[in-house]
Amino acid sequence: MNRTIRTALTAGVLAAALGLGATVQATAGTPRTVSGKPADDITRIADFYGAYIDAVTDEDSGDLGDALRDHYLGAGFQKQLDAWEEANHANGVLRAQNVPLAWKVTDNGGTATRTEALVTLTWSRNSTTTLVVDLNRGSREIVRIAEKGAATK
């Protein structure tokens, strides 16, 4: 198989696996496009997870991760998250002790006051976790993160 086709196929497989909205052509170097809208709740959740995972991956001190949590998460929810982390000895945003290889955010409906998204975190080829994330439409803050299927209070 020639290098151009192999590169295009590899890019297509990666785009599909990561849930990217990229169009892959049979040429090397096909550009990918990621878009969003500041007023869109799903974009906001995706922006948070993308930036937060980058911060946790890149920083040893945790200052940026903490700043992102302060900006995107409701104050009351941050207290609940701190308690969850203390009890579970894990990162409450990721619901894990490590950092995922990839993430995908999918609209899951909502109510008049909340937007619900499913955040799928990919840990390895055969391992994912799906989180349910609620954003308060009025405050534009994340007010709940829970593993899909987990009981909530």
C-alpha positions as a LaTeX table, in Angstrom:
\begin{tabular}{lrrr}
\hline
Residue & $x$ (\AA) & $y$ (\AA) & $z$ (\AA) \\
\hline
Met1 & 0.00 & 0.00 & 0.00 \\
Asn2 & 1.51 & 3.36 & $-0.92$ \\
Arg3 & 2.37 & 5.90 & 1.77 \\
Thr4 & $-0.33$ & 8.43 & 0.75 \\
Ile5 & $-3.18$ & 5.94 & 1.00 \\
Arg6 & $-1.80$ & 4.41 & 4.23 \\
Thr7 & $-1.56$ & 7.91 & 5.79 \\
Ala8 & $-5.13$ & 8.74 & 4.73 \\
Leu9 & $-6.47$ & 5.45 & 6.11 \\
Thr10 & $-4.63$ & 5.96 & 9.40 \\
Ala11 & $-6.04$ & 9.49 & 9.70 \\
Gly12 & $-9.54$ & 8.18 & 8.96 \\
Val13 & $-9.30$ & 5.47 & 11.60 \\
Leu14 & $-8.01$ & 7.98 & 14.17 \\
Ala15 & $-10.74$ & 10.48 & 13.32 \\
Ala16 & $-13.41$ & 7.80 & 13.70 \\
Ala17 & $-11.93$ & 6.48 & 16.95 \\
Leu18 & $-11.69$ & 9.94 & 18.47 \\
Gly19 & $-15.09$ & 11.05 & 17.24 \\
Leu20 & $-13.64$ & 13.94 & 15.25 \\
Gly21 & $-15.74$ & 15.61 & 12.60 \\
Ala22 & $-12.89$ & 15.50 & 10.12 \\
Thr23 & $-13.24$ & 14.63 & 6.47 \\
Val24 & $-10.39$ & 12.45 & 5.32 \\
Gln25 & $-9.35$ & 12.34 & 1.69 \\
Ala26 & $-6.92$ & 9.90 & 0.08 \\
Thr27 & $-4.04$ & 12.40 & 0.28 \\
Ala28 & $-1.47$ & 13.02 & 2.96 \\
Gly29 & $-1.82$ & 16.13 & 5.07 \\
Thr30 & $-5.59$ & 16.54 & 4.94 \\
Pro31 & $-6.43$ & 19.31 & 7.41 \\
Arg32 & $-8.78$ & 18.62 & 10.30 \\
Thr33 & $-11.37$ & 21.10 & 11.48 \\
Val34 & $-12.77$ & 21.57 & 14.97 \\
Ser35 & $-15.46$ & 24.17 & 15.52 \\
Gly36 & $-17.70$ & 25.47 & 18.26 \\
Lys37 & $-19.78$ & 28.39 & 19.43 \\
Pro38 & $-19.23$ & 30.31 & 22.67 \\
Ala39 & $-22.97$ & 30.38 & 23.39 \\
Asp40 & $-23.42$ & 26.62 & 22.85 \\
Asp41 & $-23.59$ & 24.54 & 26.06 \\
Ile42 & $-22.12$ & 21.39 & 24.49 \\
Thr43 & $-19.20$ & 23.41 & 23.11 \\
Arg44 & $-18.66$ & 24.82 & 26.60 \\
Ile45 & $-18.51$ & 21.34 & 28.15 \\
Ala46 & $-16.17$ & 20.17 & 25.36 \\
Asp47 & $-13.97$ & 23.25 & 25.84 \\
Phe48 & $-13.71$ & 22.50 & 29.55 \\
Tyr49 & $-12.80$ & 18.84 & 29.10 \\
Gly50 & $-10.29$ & 19.58 & 26.34 \\
Ala51 & $-8.55$ & 22.32 & 28.31 \\
Tyr52 & $-8.73$ & 20.41 & 31.61 \\
Ile53 & $-7.24$ & 17.21 & 30.18 \\
Asp54 & $-4.47$ & 19.27 & 28.56 \\
Ala55 & $-3.79$ & 21.03 & 31.87 \\
Val56 & $-3.67$ & 17.80 & 33.88 \\
Thr57 & $-1.41$ & 16.22 & 31.26 \\
Asp58 & 0.94 & 19.21 & 30.97 \\
Glu59 & 1.22 & 20.63 & 34.48 \\
Asp60 & 2.83 & 19.28 & 37.60 \\
Ser61 & 1.60 & 22.07 & 39.88 \\
Gly62 & $-2.07$ & 21.87 & 38.97 \\
Asp63 & $-2.58$ & 25.65 & 38.93 \\
Leu64 & $-4.22$ & 25.74 & 35.49 \\
Gly65 & $-6.43$ & 22.74 & 36.28 \\
Asp66 & $-7.57$ & 24.45 & 39.47 \\
Ala67 & $-8.23$ & 27.71 & 37.61 \\
Leu68 & $-10.30$ & 25.86 & 35.00 \\
Arg69 & $-12.31$ & 24.17 & 37.74 \\
Asp70 & $-12.92$ & 27.54 & 39.39 \\
His71 & $-14.09$ & 29.03 & 36.09 \\
Tyr72 & $-16.27$ & 26.20 & 34.73 \\
Leu73 & $-17.63$ & 24.44 & 37.84 \\
Gly74 & $-20.28$ & 25.78 & 40.20 \\
Ala75 & $-19.00$ & 26.59 & 43.71 \\
Gly76 & $-21.41$ & 24.17 & 45.42 \\
Phe77 & $-20.49$ & 21.41 & 43.00 \\
Gln78 & $-16.78$ & 22.02 & 43.60 \\
Lys79 & $-17.33$ & 21.22 & 47.28 \\
Gln80 & $-19.13$ & 17.98 & 46.32 \\
Leu81 & $-16.29$ & 17.15 & 43.93 \\
Asp82 & $-13.68$ & 17.76 & 46.64 \\
Ala83 & $-15.54$ & 15.36 & 48.95 \\
Trp84 & $-15.80$ & 12.74 & 46.16 \\
Glu85 & $-12.05$ & 13.05 & 45.48 \\
Glu86 & $-11.21$ & 12.68 & 49.17 \\
Ala87 & $-13.34$ & 9.54 & 49.46 \\
Asn88 & $-12.21$ & 7.98 & 46.18 \\
His89 & $-8.57$ & 9.12 & 45.94 \\
Ala90 & $-9.06$ & 10.05 & 42.30 \\
Asn91 & $-9.66$ & 13.06 & 40.07 \\
Gly92 & $-13.37$ & 13.84 & 40.27 \\
Val93 & $-13.58$ & 15.55 & 36.87 \\
Leu94 & $-12.12$ & 12.47 & 35.17 \\
Arg95 & $-13.39$ & 9.94 & 37.72 \\
Ala96 & $-9.97$ & 8.29 & 37.56 \\
Gln97 & $-6.42$ & 8.41 & 38.84 \\
Asn98 & $-4.91$ & 8.78 & 35.38 \\
Val99 & $-5.48$ & 10.90 & 32.28 \\
Pro100 & $-7.44$ & 9.64 & 29.25 \\
Leu101 & $-5.92$ & 9.33 & 25.79 \\
Ala102 & $-8.98$ & 10.89 & 24.13 \\
Trp103 & $-12.37$ & 12.40 & 24.93 \\
Lys104 & $-15.67$ & 12.96 & 23.14 \\
Val105 & $-18.68$ & 15.06 & 24.19 \\
Thr106 & $-22.18$ & 14.18 & 22.97 \\
Asp107 & $-25.39$ & 16.12 & 23.57 \\
Asn108 & $-27.78$ & 14.06 & 25.70 \\
Gly109 & $-30.72$ & 16.49 & 25.90 \\
Gly110 & $-31.70$ & 18.40 & 28.97 \\
Thr111 & $-34.41$ & 20.44 & 30.58 \\
Ala112 & $-35.37$ & 24.10 & 30.56 \\
Thr113 & $-32.65$ & 24.79 & 33.14 \\
Arg114 & $-29.94$ & 22.21 & 32.37 \\
Thr115 & $-28.03$ & 20.78 & 29.43 \\
Glu116 & $-26.88$ & 17.18 & 29.78 \\
Ala117 & $-23.91$ & 15.77 & 27.91 \\
Leu118 & $-22.24$ & 12.38 & 27.77 \\
Val119 & $-18.47$ & 12.62 & 28.02 \\
Thr120 & $-16.71$ & 9.49 & 26.81 \\
Leu121 & $-13.14$ & 9.16 & 28.03 \\
Thr122 & $-10.91$ & 6.69 & 26.19 \\
Trp123 & $-8.21$ & 5.06 & 28.31 \\
Ser124 & $-6.99$ & 2.45 & 25.85 \\
Arg125 & $-8.16$ & 0.72 & 22.71 \\
Asn126 & $-10.78$ & $-1.31$ & 24.58 \\
Ser127 & $-11.41$ & 0.82 & 27.67 \\
Thr128 & $-13.75$ & 3.79 & 27.96 \\
Thr129 & $-15.72$ & 5.51 & 30.69 \\
Thr130 & $-18.87$ & 7.49 & 30.01 \\
Leu131 & $-19.70$ & 10.38 & 32.32 \\
Val132 & $-22.96$ & 12.30 & 32.57 \\
Val133 & $-22.24$ & 16.03 & 32.84 \\
Asp134 & $-24.90$ & 18.63 & 33.59 \\
Leu135 & $-24.48$ & 22.34 & 32.86 \\
Asn136 & $-26.77$ & 24.94 & 34.43 \\
Arg137 & $-28.07$ & 27.04 & 31.52 \\
Gly138 & $-28.47$ & 30.16 & 33.67 \\
Ser139 & $-25.03$ & 30.25 & 35.29 \\
Arg140 & $-23.28$ & 28.33 & 32.45 \\
Glu141 & $-21.49$ & 26.29 & 35.13 \\
Ile142 & $-21.09$ & 22.54 & 35.33 \\
Val143 & $-23.14$ & 21.35 & 38.30 \\
Arg144 & $-22.85$ & 17.55 & 38.05 \\
Ile145 & $-20.38$ & 14.93 & 36.86 \\
Ala146 & $-21.26$ & 11.29 & 37.44 \\
Glu147 & $-20.41$ & 7.97 & 35.86 \\
Lys148 & $-23.19$ & 6.86 & 33.55 \\
Gly149 & $-25.42$ & 4.42 & 35.39 \\
Ala150 & $-24.19$ & 5.49 & 38.84 \\
Ala151 & $-26.76$ & 6.45 & 41.43 \\
Thr152 & $-26.85$ & 10.17 & 42.24 \\
Lys153 & $-28.05$ & 12.01 & 45.31 \\
\hline
\end{tabular}
